[in-house]
Short mmCIF file of C-alpha atoms in Angstrom, two decimals:
data_model
loop_
_atom_site.label_atom_id
_atom_site.label_comp_id
_atom_site.label_asym_id
_atom_site.label_seq_id
_atom_site.Cartn_x
_atom_site.Cartn_y
_atom_site.Cartn_z
CA MET A 1 180.83 248.19 300.84
CA ALA A 2 181.10 245.41 303.42
CA LEU A 3 180.19 244.43 306.91
CA GLY A 4 182.96 243.27 309.22
CA THR A 5 182.74 239.69 310.30
CA GLY A 6 183.76 238.80 313.84
CA GLY A 7 182.63 235.24 313.08
CA THR A 8 179.06 236.15 312.10
CA GLU A 9 179.13 235.05 308.46
CA SER A 10 178.47 231.32 308.86
CA ARG A 11 175.34 229.15 308.83
CA THR A 12 176.31 228.12 312.35
CA TYR A 13 175.99 231.71 313.56
CA THR A 14 172.54 232.05 311.99
CA ALA A 15 171.48 228.78 313.63
CA ARG A 16 172.67 230.15 316.98
CA LEU A 17 170.56 233.29 316.55
CA VAL A 18 167.50 231.22 315.68
CA ARG A 19 168.06 228.93 318.66
CA LEU A 20 168.41 231.85 321.07
CA GLU A 21 165.32 233.59 319.72
CA ARG A 22 163.23 230.43 320.03
CA ALA A 23 164.23 229.71 323.63
CA GLY A 24 161.03 228.77 325.44
CA TRP A 25 161.46 231.13 328.36
CA LYS A 26 162.06 234.11 326.06
CA ARG A 27 158.90 233.38 324.11
CA ALA A 28 156.82 232.75 327.22
CA LEU A 29 157.90 236.03 328.83
CA ASP A 30 158.02 238.00 325.54
CA VAL A 31 161.32 239.51 326.60
CA GLN A 32 161.56 241.44 323.33
CA ALA A 33 158.45 243.53 324.07
CA PRO A 34 160.27 246.52 325.66
CA TYR A 35 162.90 246.51 322.92
CA ARG A 36 160.22 246.51 320.21
CA TRP A 37 158.56 249.43 321.98
CA ASN A 38 161.85 251.32 322.15
CA LEU A 39 162.57 250.89 318.44
CA ARG A 40 159.09 252.06 317.49
CA ARG A 41 159.48 255.06 319.79
CA LEU A 42 162.81 255.98 318.23
CA LEU A 43 162.07 255.27 314.57
CA GLY A 44 158.28 255.42 314.25
CA ASP A 45 157.00 255.12 310.69
CA ARG A 46 160.32 255.96 309.07
CA ARG A 47 161.54 253.76 306.26
CA VAL A 48 164.64 252.29 307.86
CA LEU A 49 167.74 250.57 306.52
CA ASP A 50 168.61 247.96 309.16
CA VAL A 51 172.34 247.38 308.70
CA GLY A 52 173.48 244.04 310.08
CA CYS A 53 169.88 242.87 310.38
CA GLY A 54 170.71 239.25 311.27
CA ILE A 55 167.58 237.08 311.25
CA GLY A 56 165.28 240.10 311.52
CA ARG A 57 164.77 240.41 315.27
CA ASN A 58 164.60 244.20 315.00
CA LEU A 59 163.39 244.39 311.41
CA VAL A 60 160.01 242.96 312.45
CA SER A 61 159.48 246.07 314.63
CA LEU A 62 160.18 248.58 311.87
CA SER A 63 157.82 249.96 309.22
CA ALA A 64 156.77 247.44 306.58
CA ASP A 65 158.76 249.19 303.85
CA SER A 66 162.00 249.00 305.81
CA LEU A 67 164.87 246.90 304.48
CA GLY A 68 167.46 244.73 306.18
CA VAL A 69 170.98 244.11 304.91
CA ASP A 70 173.43 241.52 306.17
CA HIS A 71 176.64 239.90 304.98
CA ASN A 72 175.37 236.46 306.04
CA PRO A 73 173.19 235.05 303.23
CA THR A 74 171.69 232.43 305.53
CA SER A 75 170.47 235.16 307.87
CA VAL A 76 169.02 237.06 304.92
CA GLU A 77 167.17 233.89 303.89
CA ALA A 78 165.79 233.63 307.44
CA CYS A 79 164.48 237.21 307.20
CA ARG A 80 162.76 236.48 303.92
CA ALA A 81 161.19 233.34 305.37
CA ARG A 82 159.57 235.63 307.95
CA GLY A 83 158.10 237.82 305.21
CA LEU A 84 160.66 240.59 305.73
CA GLN A 85 162.51 242.55 303.06
CA ALA A 86 166.22 241.80 303.27
CA LEU A 87 169.23 241.80 300.96
CA THR A 88 172.81 240.64 301.13
CA VAL A 89 175.45 243.35 300.95
CA ASP A 90 176.14 242.48 297.31
CA GLU A 91 172.43 242.54 296.44
CA LEU A 92 172.08 245.99 297.99
CA GLU A 93 175.07 247.19 296.00
CA GLY A 94 173.37 245.91 292.85
CA ARG A 95 170.36 248.11 293.63
CA ALA A 96 172.36 251.14 294.73
CA ASP A 97 170.99 253.50 292.08
CA GLU A 98 167.39 252.47 292.76
CA LEU A 99 167.70 252.83 296.53
CA HIS A 100 169.86 255.96 296.66
CA GLY A 101 168.26 258.38 299.13
CA ALA A 102 165.35 256.00 299.74
CA PHE A 103 165.47 255.78 303.55
CA ASP A 104 164.89 258.24 306.36
CA GLY A 105 166.38 256.08 309.10
CA LEU A 106 169.35 253.80 309.68
CA LEU A 107 169.55 251.23 312.45
CA ALA A 108 172.80 249.53 313.46
CA ALA A 109 171.82 247.38 316.43
CA HIS A 110 174.32 244.92 317.85
CA LEU A 111 176.53 245.34 314.79
CA LEU A 112 179.45 247.58 315.72
CA GLU A 113 180.72 245.32 318.50
CA HIS A 114 181.32 242.59 315.89
CA LEU A 115 183.57 244.69 313.63
CA THR A 116 187.32 245.07 313.49
CA PRO A 117 188.03 247.54 316.33
CA GLY A 118 187.96 251.16 315.25
CA THR A 119 186.19 250.56 311.93
CA GLY A 120 182.57 251.34 312.87
CA ALA A 121 182.31 254.64 311.00
CA GLU A 122 184.22 253.23 308.04
CA VAL A 123 181.78 250.33 307.74
CA LEU A 124 178.65 252.48 308.12
CA ARG A 125 179.73 255.36 305.87
CA PRO A 126 178.91 253.65 302.52
CA TYR A 127 175.32 253.16 303.69
CA LEU A 128 174.76 256.90 304.17
CA ARG A 129 174.13 257.34 300.43
CA PHE A 130 170.90 255.41 300.89
CA LEU A 131 169.62 258.03 303.36
CA ARG A 132 167.74 261.27 302.86
CA PRO A 133 168.95 264.51 304.50
CA GLY A 134 167.58 264.64 308.03
CA ALA A 135 167.58 260.87 308.41
CA ARG A 136 167.73 259.47 311.94
CA LEU A 137 170.58 257.19 312.96
CA VAL A 138 170.13 254.76 315.84
CA LEU A 139 173.21 252.89 317.08
CA ILE A 140 172.78 250.19 319.74
CA CYS A 141 175.51 248.21 321.47
CA PRO A 142 175.58 245.87 324.48
CA GLN A 143 176.87 246.94 327.86
CA ARG A 144 179.52 245.04 329.88
CA ARG A 145 177.66 241.83 330.68
CA GLY A 146 176.17 241.59 327.21
CA PHE A 147 179.53 242.21 325.57
CA ARG A 148 181.07 239.31 327.48
CA SER A 149 178.18 236.99 326.56
CA ASP A 150 179.18 236.48 322.91
CA ALA A 151 182.57 235.24 321.75
CA THR A 152 182.11 236.98 318.38
CA HIS A 153 182.19 240.42 320.02
CA THR A 154 185.43 242.20 319.23
CA GLU A 155 185.12 245.80 320.52
CA PHE A 156 183.33 247.28 323.52
CA LEU A 157 181.65 250.56 322.58
CA ASP A 158 180.24 252.78 325.32
CA ASP A 159 178.54 256.17 325.00
CA ALA A 160 181.82 257.96 324.28
CA ALA A 161 182.82 255.50 321.58
CA LEU A 162 179.40 255.68 319.93
CA ALA A 163 179.51 259.47 320.02
CA GLY A 164 182.85 259.20 318.22
CA VAL A 165 181.25 257.11 315.48
CA VAL A 166 178.50 259.70 315.08
CA THR A 167 181.05 262.51 314.78
CA ALA A 168 183.11 260.56 312.26
CA LEU A 169 179.98 260.10 310.13
CA GLY A 170 179.33 263.84 310.14
CA ALA A 171 176.04 263.45 311.98
CA ARG A 172 174.60 265.47 314.87
CA LEU A 173 174.42 263.70 318.21
CA ASP A 174 170.89 264.03 319.63
CA ALA A 175 170.67 261.71 322.63
CA GLN A 176 172.32 258.84 324.46
CA ARG A 177 170.48 256.51 326.81
CA SER A 178 170.84 253.28 328.69
CA PHE A 179 167.99 250.88 327.99
CA PRO A 180 166.02 249.36 329.63
CA PHE A 181 167.82 249.99 332.93
CA PRO A 182 170.38 252.53 334.21
CA ARG A 183 173.99 252.00 333.12
CA PRO A 184 175.27 250.40 336.37
CA LEU A 185 172.99 247.41 335.76
CA GLY A 186 174.79 246.76 332.48
CA ARG A 187 177.47 245.01 334.51
CA VAL A 188 175.03 242.32 335.64
CA PHE A 189 172.11 242.37 333.15
CA THR A 190 173.02 240.83 329.79
CA TYR A 191 170.44 242.73 327.76
CA ASN A 192 171.15 246.31 328.88
CA GLU A 193 172.04 248.47 325.90
CA PHE A 194 173.80 251.70 325.01
CA VAL A 195 171.44 253.58 322.66
CA THR A 196 172.72 256.53 320.62
CA VAL A 197 170.42 258.67 318.46
CA ALA A 198 171.72 261.10 315.85
CA THR A 199 170.60 263.07 312.80
CA LEU A 200 172.31 263.06 309.44
CA GLU A 201 171.76 266.64 308.33
CA ASP A 202 173.64 266.40 305.03
CA VAL A 203 174.31 263.41 302.79
#
């Protein structure tokens, strides 16, 4: 069980995430507010496994018993410093029996675009054992402008590509949306996202 890299495994990458999150204008305007609202709307009180959690930007919006996992130990340390529950990939593997079937949601937000192209379903599949039947899957990827904004992005995934990942995982596709603005604005607005929601009926 592993997360692909795409250059996201270093301390330098964690430092970049922290620097971006702490940018004064982002904090003053609370630019994350609509994204927090969207995650809560989609995942509610579910216990969620946040795969590729980074420094916990989304994990803070999930239920308190949710768990983040990341291949970057420095990012996991940053999550813990915020009072969040997070494990490295190896630590999660060490608790596999304990956490088998423990979650009713899985979030993969801004993860798949960092992986070796075409491996999204392969990377996510080992995490399905931690889910209960009927668990909700939420996959989020950047649109055109956002994809070009980060040199560690390796594969552009639109609605069709994300639907393909859902199918490969054996899940049922429920909805696909552009958030927060319509898809055409994804060419000019860095933070427009493709959001795919699915249900894992059998594990």
